[in-house]
GROMACS .gro file of C-alpha atoms in nm:
model
  301
    1MET     CA    1  -4.927   3.469  -2.262
    2ASP     CA    2  -5.396   3.444  -2.360
    3LEU     CA    3  -5.415   3.181  -2.643
    4PHE     CA    4  -5.787   3.053  -2.626
    5VAL     CA    5  -5.869   2.845  -2.913
    6THR     CA    6  -6.209   2.681  -2.960
    7SER     CA    7  -6.120   2.308  -2.993
    8THR     CA    8  -6.287   2.074  -3.244
    9ASP     CA    9  -6.276   1.724  -3.345
   10LEU     CA   10  -6.083   1.664  -3.687
   11THR     CA   11  -6.315   1.547  -3.952
   12VAL     CA   12  -6.161   1.358  -4.212
   13THR     CA   13  -6.440   1.327  -4.539
   14ALA     CA   14  -6.378   1.123  -4.798
   15PRO     CA   15  -6.252   1.235  -5.078
   16THR     CA   16  -6.581   1.208  -5.317
   17SER     CA   17  -6.760   1.452  -5.005
   18ALA     CA   18  -6.770   1.827  -5.088
   19ALA     CA   19  -6.777   1.873  -4.709
   20SER     CA   20  -6.523   2.016  -4.494
   21ALA     CA   21  -6.364   2.008  -4.168
   22PHE     CA   22  -6.344   2.337  -3.942
   23ILE     CA   23  -6.052   2.427  -3.834
   24PRO     CA   24  -6.061   2.726  -3.563
   25SER     CA   25  -5.858   3.039  -3.625
   26PRO     CA   26  -5.507   3.126  -3.437
   27ALA     CA   27  -5.536   3.280  -3.088
   28THR     CA   28  -5.244   3.559  -3.178
   29PRO     CA   29  -5.009   3.596  -3.509
   30TYR     CA   30  -4.767   3.349  -3.378
   31GLN     CA   31  -4.942   3.083  -3.280
   32GLY     CA   32  -5.076   3.089  -3.654
   33ASP     CA   33  -4.704   3.045  -3.734
   34ILE     CA   34  -4.665   2.733  -3.526
   35ALA     CA   35  -4.964   2.616  -3.726
   36ARG     CA   36  -4.859   2.722  -4.066
   37TYR     CA   37  -4.499   2.592  -3.969
   38TRP     CA   38  -4.671   2.220  -3.891
   39ASP     CA   39  -4.906   2.215  -4.138
   40HIS     CA   40  -4.624   2.236  -4.456
   41GLU     CA   41  -4.385   2.067  -4.240
   42ALA     CA   42  -4.282   1.694  -4.478
   43ARG     CA   43  -3.885   1.690  -4.377
   44PRO     CA   44  -3.785   1.313  -4.453
   45VAL     CA   45  -3.692   1.288  -4.131
   46ASN     CA   46  -3.930   1.219  -3.991
   47LEU     CA   47  -4.197   1.056  -4.278
   48ARG     CA   48  -3.891   0.818  -4.452
   49LEU     CA   49  -3.898   0.688  -4.022
   50GLY     CA   50  -4.194   0.700  -4.026
   51ASP     CA   51  -4.251   0.472  -4.331
   52VAL     CA   52  -4.031   0.197  -4.064
   53ASP     CA   53  -4.312   0.019  -3.927
   54GLY     CA   54  -4.568   0.358  -3.989
   55LEU     CA   55  -4.467   0.465  -3.673
   56TYR     CA   56  -4.470   0.881  -3.719
   57HIS     CA   57  -4.257   1.046  -3.448
   58HIS     CA   58  -4.168   1.404  -3.379
   59HIS     CA   59  -3.947   1.411  -3.112
   60TYR     CA   60  -3.606   1.218  -3.129
   61GLY     CA   61  -3.406   0.908  -3.014
   62ILE     CA   62  -3.248   0.789  -2.716
   63GLY     CA   63  -3.028   0.410  -2.623
   64ASP     CA   64  -2.688   0.299  -2.806
   65ILE     CA   65  -2.654   0.263  -3.170
   66ASP     CA   66  -2.675  -0.060  -3.255
   67HIS     CA   67  -2.393  -0.122  -3.496
   68ALA     CA   68  -2.383  -0.515  -3.505
   69ALA     CA   69  -2.751  -0.394  -3.717
   70LEU     CA   70  -2.574  -0.141  -3.878
   71GLY     CA   71  -2.344  -0.374  -4.049
   72ASP     CA   72  -2.038  -0.232  -4.266
   73THR     CA   73  -2.076   0.160  -4.440
   74GLU     CA   74  -2.017   0.047  -4.727
   75ASP     CA   75  -2.188  -0.217  -4.804
   76SER     CA   76  -2.581  -0.117  -5.045
   77ALA     CA   77  -2.844  -0.113  -4.753
   78TYR     CA   78  -2.650   0.065  -4.463
   79GLU     CA   79  -2.884   0.317  -4.516
   80LYS     CA   80  -3.207   0.177  -4.566
   81LYS     CA   81  -3.023  -0.002  -4.177
   82LEU     CA   82  -2.877   0.383  -4.030
   83ILE     CA   83  -3.276   0.462  -4.078
   84ALA     CA   84  -3.436   0.205  -3.945
   85GLU     CA   85  -3.206   0.240  -3.650
   86LEU     CA   86  -3.283   0.602  -3.581
   87HIS     CA   87  -3.673   0.497  -3.642
   88ARG     CA   88  -3.545   0.238  -3.310
   89LEU     CA   89  -3.389   0.480  -3.098
   90GLU     CA   90  -3.711   0.735  -3.151
   91SER     CA   91  -3.949   0.442  -3.034
   92ALA     CA   92  -3.744   0.373  -2.774
   93GLN     CA   93  -3.769   0.738  -2.649
   94ALA     CA   94  -4.130   0.696  -2.627
   95ASP     CA   95  -4.109   0.393  -2.378
   96VAL     CA   96  -3.873   0.547  -2.174
   97LEU     CA   97  -4.259   0.808  -2.138
   98LEU     CA   98  -4.523   0.571  -2.163
   99ASN     CA   99  -4.298   0.399  -1.892
  100HIS     CA  100  -4.308   0.644  -1.631
  101LEU     CA  101  -4.718   0.745  -1.632
  102GLY     CA  102  -4.798   0.481  -1.346
  103SER     CA  103  -5.085   0.237  -1.329
  104ILE     CA  104  -5.261   0.281  -1.650
  105GLY     CA  105  -5.632   0.045  -1.696
  106ARG     CA  106  -5.809  -0.019  -2.055
  107ASP     CA  107  -6.098   0.236  -1.887
  108ASP     CA  108  -5.855   0.540  -1.869
  109THR     CA  109  -5.785   0.841  -2.084
  110LEU     CA  110  -5.465   1.020  -2.181
  111VAL     CA  111  -5.361   1.278  -2.288
  112ASP     CA  112  -5.144   1.376  -2.565
  113ALA     CA  113  -5.056   1.773  -2.568
  114GLY     CA  114  -4.839   1.880  -2.973
  115CYS     CA  115  -4.978   1.500  -3.075
  116GLY     CA  116  -4.798   1.524  -3.398
  117ARG     CA  117  -4.795   1.320  -3.671
  118GLY     CA  118  -5.026   1.050  -3.391
  119GLY     CA  119  -4.671   0.787  -3.341
  120SER     CA  120  -4.661   0.808  -2.977
  121MET     CA  121  -5.066   0.805  -2.917
  122VAL     CA  122  -5.049   0.495  -3.085
  123MET     CA  123  -4.786   0.336  -2.924
  124ALA     CA  124  -4.976   0.460  -2.579
  125HIS     CA  125  -5.270   0.248  -2.654
  126GLN     CA  126  -5.110  -0.068  -2.772
  127ARG     CA  127  -4.918  -0.095  -2.452
  128PHE     CA  128  -5.269   0.004  -2.205
  129GLY     CA  129  -5.599  -0.126  -2.411
  130CYS     CA  130  -5.719   0.292  -2.322
  131LYS     CA  131  -5.829   0.631  -2.491
  132VAL     CA  132  -5.527   0.866  -2.602
  133GLU     CA  133  -5.678   1.172  -2.694
  134GLY     CA  134  -5.398   1.442  -2.862
  135VAL     CA  135  -5.437   1.782  -2.979
  136THR     CA  136  -5.229   2.013  -3.248
  137LEU     CA  137  -5.175   2.324  -3.392
  138SER     CA  138  -5.175   2.181  -3.699
  139ALA     CA  139  -5.469   2.022  -3.918
  140LYS     CA  140  -5.217   1.864  -4.174
  141GLN     CA  141  -5.117   1.663  -3.856
  142ALA     CA  142  -5.401   1.501  -3.685
  143ASP     CA  143  -5.526   1.427  -4.024
  144PHE     CA  144  -5.263   1.213  -4.115
  145ALA     CA  145  -5.303   1.079  -3.757
  146ASN     CA  146  -5.664   1.045  -3.712
  147GLN     CA  147  -5.570   0.849  -4.100
  148ARG     CA  148  -5.364   0.635  -3.922
  149ALA     CA  149  -5.594   0.566  -3.639
  150ARG     CA  150  -5.854   0.433  -3.918
  151GLU     CA  151  -5.593   0.179  -4.086
  152LEU     CA  152  -5.508   0.099  -3.799
  153GLY     CA  153  -5.888  -0.024  -3.734
  154ILE     CA  154  -5.822   0.229  -3.368
  155ASP     CA  155  -5.971   0.554  -3.438
  156ASP     CA  156  -6.293   0.416  -3.185
  157SER     CA  157  -5.994   0.467  -2.904
  158VAL     CA  158  -5.709   0.691  -3.067
  159ARG     CA  159  -5.846   1.032  -3.222
  160ALA     CA  160  -5.650   1.398  -3.275
  161ARG     CA  161  -5.788   1.719  -3.301
  162VAL     CA  162  -5.637   2.015  -3.376
  163CYS     CA  163  -5.704   2.266  -2.994
  164ASN     CA  164  -5.462   2.458  -2.888
  165MET     CA  165  -5.284   2.247  -2.586
  166LEU     CA  166  -5.372   2.568  -2.266
  167SER     CA  167  -5.701   2.540  -2.352
  168THR     CA  168  -5.844   2.182  -2.410
  169PRO     CA  169  -6.195   2.055  -2.433
  170PHE     CA  170  -6.165   1.788  -2.214
  171GLU     CA  171  -6.308   1.793  -1.878
  172THR     CA  172  -6.149   1.917  -1.578
  173GLY     CA  173  -5.980   1.599  -1.433
  174GLN     CA  174  -6.093   1.340  -1.681
  175ALA     CA  175  -5.722   1.179  -1.759
  176ALA     CA  176  -5.521   0.959  -1.594
  177ALA     CA  177  -5.225   1.068  -1.765
  178SER     CA  178  -5.091   1.363  -1.963
  179TRP     CA  179  -4.752   1.413  -2.147
  180ASN     CA  180  -4.547   1.658  -2.383
  181ASN     CA  181  -4.318   1.488  -2.567
  182GLU     CA  182  -4.126   1.788  -2.729
  183SER     CA  183  -4.302   1.981  -2.712
  184SER     CA  184  -4.332   2.193  -2.481
  185MET     CA  185  -4.121   2.419  -2.587
  186TYR     CA  186  -4.422   2.608  -2.830
  187VAL     CA  187  -4.601   2.734  -2.520
  188ASP     CA  188  -4.585   2.934  -2.174
  189LEU     CA  189  -4.480   2.697  -1.905
  190HIS     CA  190  -4.721   2.814  -1.694
  191ASP     CA  191  -5.050   2.887  -1.904
  192LEU     CA  192  -4.891   2.454  -2.002
  193PHE     CA  193  -4.898   2.338  -1.645
  194ALA     CA  194  -5.214   2.510  -1.515
  195GLU     CA  195  -5.395   2.298  -1.823
  196HIS     CA  196  -5.226   1.946  -1.735
  197SER     CA  197  -5.328   2.059  -1.405
  198ARG     CA  198  -5.722   2.055  -1.458
  199VAL     CA  199  -5.773   1.774  -1.708
  200LEU     CA  200  -5.540   1.491  -1.441
  201ALA     CA  201  -5.707   1.312  -1.180
  202VAL     CA  202  -5.601   1.390  -0.838
  203GLY     CA  203  -5.285   1.123  -0.795
  204GLY     CA  204  -5.242   1.187  -1.176
  205ARG     CA  205  -4.899   1.178  -1.377
  206TYR     CA  206  -4.800   1.442  -1.637
  207VAL     CA  207  -4.453   1.343  -1.835
  208THR     CA  208  -4.236   1.530  -2.045
  209ILE     CA  209  -3.929   1.505  -2.285
  210THR     CA  210  -3.774   1.828  -2.330
  211GLY     CA  211  -3.495   2.054  -2.461
  212CYS     CA  212  -3.430   2.301  -2.189
  213TRP     CA  213  -3.136   2.509  -2.158
  214ASN     CA  214  -2.908   2.475  -1.827
  215PRO     CA  215  -2.916   2.739  -1.586
  216ARG     CA  216  -2.569   2.717  -1.459
  217TYR     CA  217  -2.398   2.785  -1.853
  218GLY     CA  218  -2.630   3.123  -1.763
  219GLN     CA  219  -2.769   3.179  -2.065
  220PRO     CA  220  -2.959   3.005  -2.366
  221SER     CA  221  -2.583   2.951  -2.614
  222LYS     CA  222  -2.567   3.043  -2.909
  223TRP     CA  223  -2.587   2.681  -3.039
  224VAL     CA  224  -2.936   2.708  -2.824
  225SER     CA  225  -3.026   3.014  -2.982
  226GLN     CA  226  -2.986   2.875  -3.352
  227ILE     CA  227  -3.189   2.545  -3.220
  228ASN     CA  228  -3.499   2.823  -3.090
  229ALA     CA  229  -3.481   2.904  -3.493
  230HIS     CA  230  -3.505   2.622  -3.640
  231PHE     CA  231  -3.807   2.535  -3.524
  232GLU     CA  232  -3.965   2.893  -3.453
  233CYS     CA  233  -3.963   2.814  -3.076
  234ASN     CA  234  -3.871   2.977  -2.730
  235ILE     CA  235  -3.651   2.711  -2.546
  236HIS     CA  236  -3.711   2.692  -2.130
  237SER     CA  237  -3.465   2.645  -1.905
  238ARG     CA  238  -3.475   2.363  -1.671
  239ARG     CA  239  -3.576   2.551  -1.322
  240GLU     CA  240  -3.859   2.742  -1.562
  241TYR     CA  241  -4.017   2.346  -1.577
  242MET     CA  242  -4.005   2.285  -1.194
  243ARG     CA  243  -4.089   2.669  -1.084
  244ALA     CA  244  -4.409   2.639  -1.312
  245MET     CA  245  -4.512   2.294  -1.219
  246ALA     CA  246  -4.417   2.368  -0.879
  247ASP     CA  247  -4.690   2.667  -0.865
  248ASN     CA  248  -4.996   2.432  -1.004
  249ARG     CA  249  -4.989   2.113  -0.793
  250LEU     CA  250  -4.732   1.950  -1.011
  251VAL     CA  251  -4.485   1.773  -0.786
  252PRO     CA  252  -4.193   1.587  -0.954
  253GLN     CA  253  -4.149   1.229  -0.836
  254ALA     CA  254  -3.844   1.163  -1.172
  255VAL     CA  255  -3.587   1.406  -1.336
  256ILE     CA  256  -3.355   1.237  -1.507
  257ASP     CA  257  -3.152   1.329  -1.783
  258LEU     CA  258  -3.105   1.191  -2.112
  259THR     CA  259  -2.791   1.363  -2.201
  260PRO     CA  260  -2.575   1.096  -2.302
  261GLU     CA  261  -2.857   0.897  -2.379
  262THR     CA  262  -2.944   1.107  -2.735
  263LEU     CA  263  -2.615   1.174  -2.834
  264PRO     CA  264  -2.548   0.815  -3.016
  265TYR     CA  265  -2.892   1.003  -3.205
  266TRP     CA  266  -2.759   1.298  -3.319
  267GLU     CA  267  -2.457   1.176  -3.387
  268LEU     CA  268  -2.512   0.865  -3.565
  269ARG     CA  269  -2.881   1.087  -3.790
  270ALA     CA  270  -2.540   1.322  -3.896
  271THR     CA  271  -2.416   1.139  -4.077
  272SER     CA  272  -2.689   0.996  -4.304
  273SER     CA  273  -2.851   1.131  -4.556
  274LEU     CA  274  -3.164   1.249  -4.379
  275VAL     CA  275  -2.956   1.557  -4.219
  276THR     CA  276  -3.184   1.900  -4.179
  277GLY     CA  277  -2.825   2.193  -4.078
  278ILE     CA  278  -2.936   2.176  -3.713
  279GLU     CA  279  -2.755   1.856  -3.613
  280GLU     CA  280  -2.450   2.008  -3.502
  281ALA     CA  281  -2.585   2.258  -3.288
  282PHE     CA  282  -2.733   1.928  -3.120
  283ILE     CA  283  -2.402   1.845  -3.040
  284ASN     CA  284  -2.211   2.106  -2.988
  285SER     CA  285  -2.498   2.234  -2.739
  286TYR     CA  286  -2.475   1.891  -2.530
  287LYS     CA  287  -2.118   1.820  -2.487
  288ASP     CA  288  -2.073   2.181  -2.365
  289GLY     CA  289  -2.340   2.130  -2.122
  290SER     CA  290  -2.529   2.438  -2.273
  291PHE     CA  291  -2.833   2.285  -2.342
  292GLN     CA  292  -2.988   1.961  -2.196
  293TYR     CA  293  -3.202   1.631  -2.255
  294VAL     CA  294  -3.443   1.514  -1.905
  295LEU     CA  295  -3.744   1.343  -1.842
  296ILE     CA  296  -3.974   1.523  -1.571
  297ALA     CA  297  -4.243   1.282  -1.495
  298ALA     CA  298  -4.484   1.412  -1.193
  299ASP     CA  299  -4.801   1.371  -1.029
  300ARG     CA  300  -5.075   1.615  -1.000
  301VAL     CA  301  -5.159   1.668  -0.632
   0.00000   0.00000   0.00000
């Protein structure tokens, strides 16, 4: 599908300024729907978790629950501890992604395709000291991410742009590494990987963490269909990821099934005050094998 959009930096103006940022118009009705969806999204599950330490993510978590940190469910502080634990697990997920980027130097540039409110970008810069460029269809998300970068004093190195991830403003071969963290289900994979392959230097690393339906199940299950409807996305099969990478000079170096590691996050979230109604679909699809949570790390050849 052709989703070309002319990209631009998101310029956030001071409250006293009459100027406003130019936001590119969506190229397709679907793209416009996604931009509106994320511009209006303000779920407590994303914002309250980010309030724990100022890292605002738009992905899920992995790892074992620290029950000692949670303490007694009857404790008045239990819900606050539960939120902190959910946030710890989602930051642990971002750490696992960053672990697979390979050797990154301070002079390198990284690209976060579908950067959300910028939590992973901040973590990447804090770890590697390098420049991190993010793209998102949502002006609201980009505004938020850029504001956080200014507050942290890293806006010279961390920047979000309002832009289509299938047609980015970056130079060919500019990036040492790039990633999609739970954002690839909004686009055609061949178009997506063609753009990552263009932006990455030869030998550069691409990483994705994503939910995908299991071809061995036969077809997307009813649970996967519910997740698609909830997020207005189109979940791909794991087979589609592998084929599209092979067609675009991305050679997988690691394929890791994270399903067992993410199930505790969902089971804990289902007991919290932050439920959104989609928890059952994730839990059931992971348990029946129709849905998988995977990490794929591939090198540009």
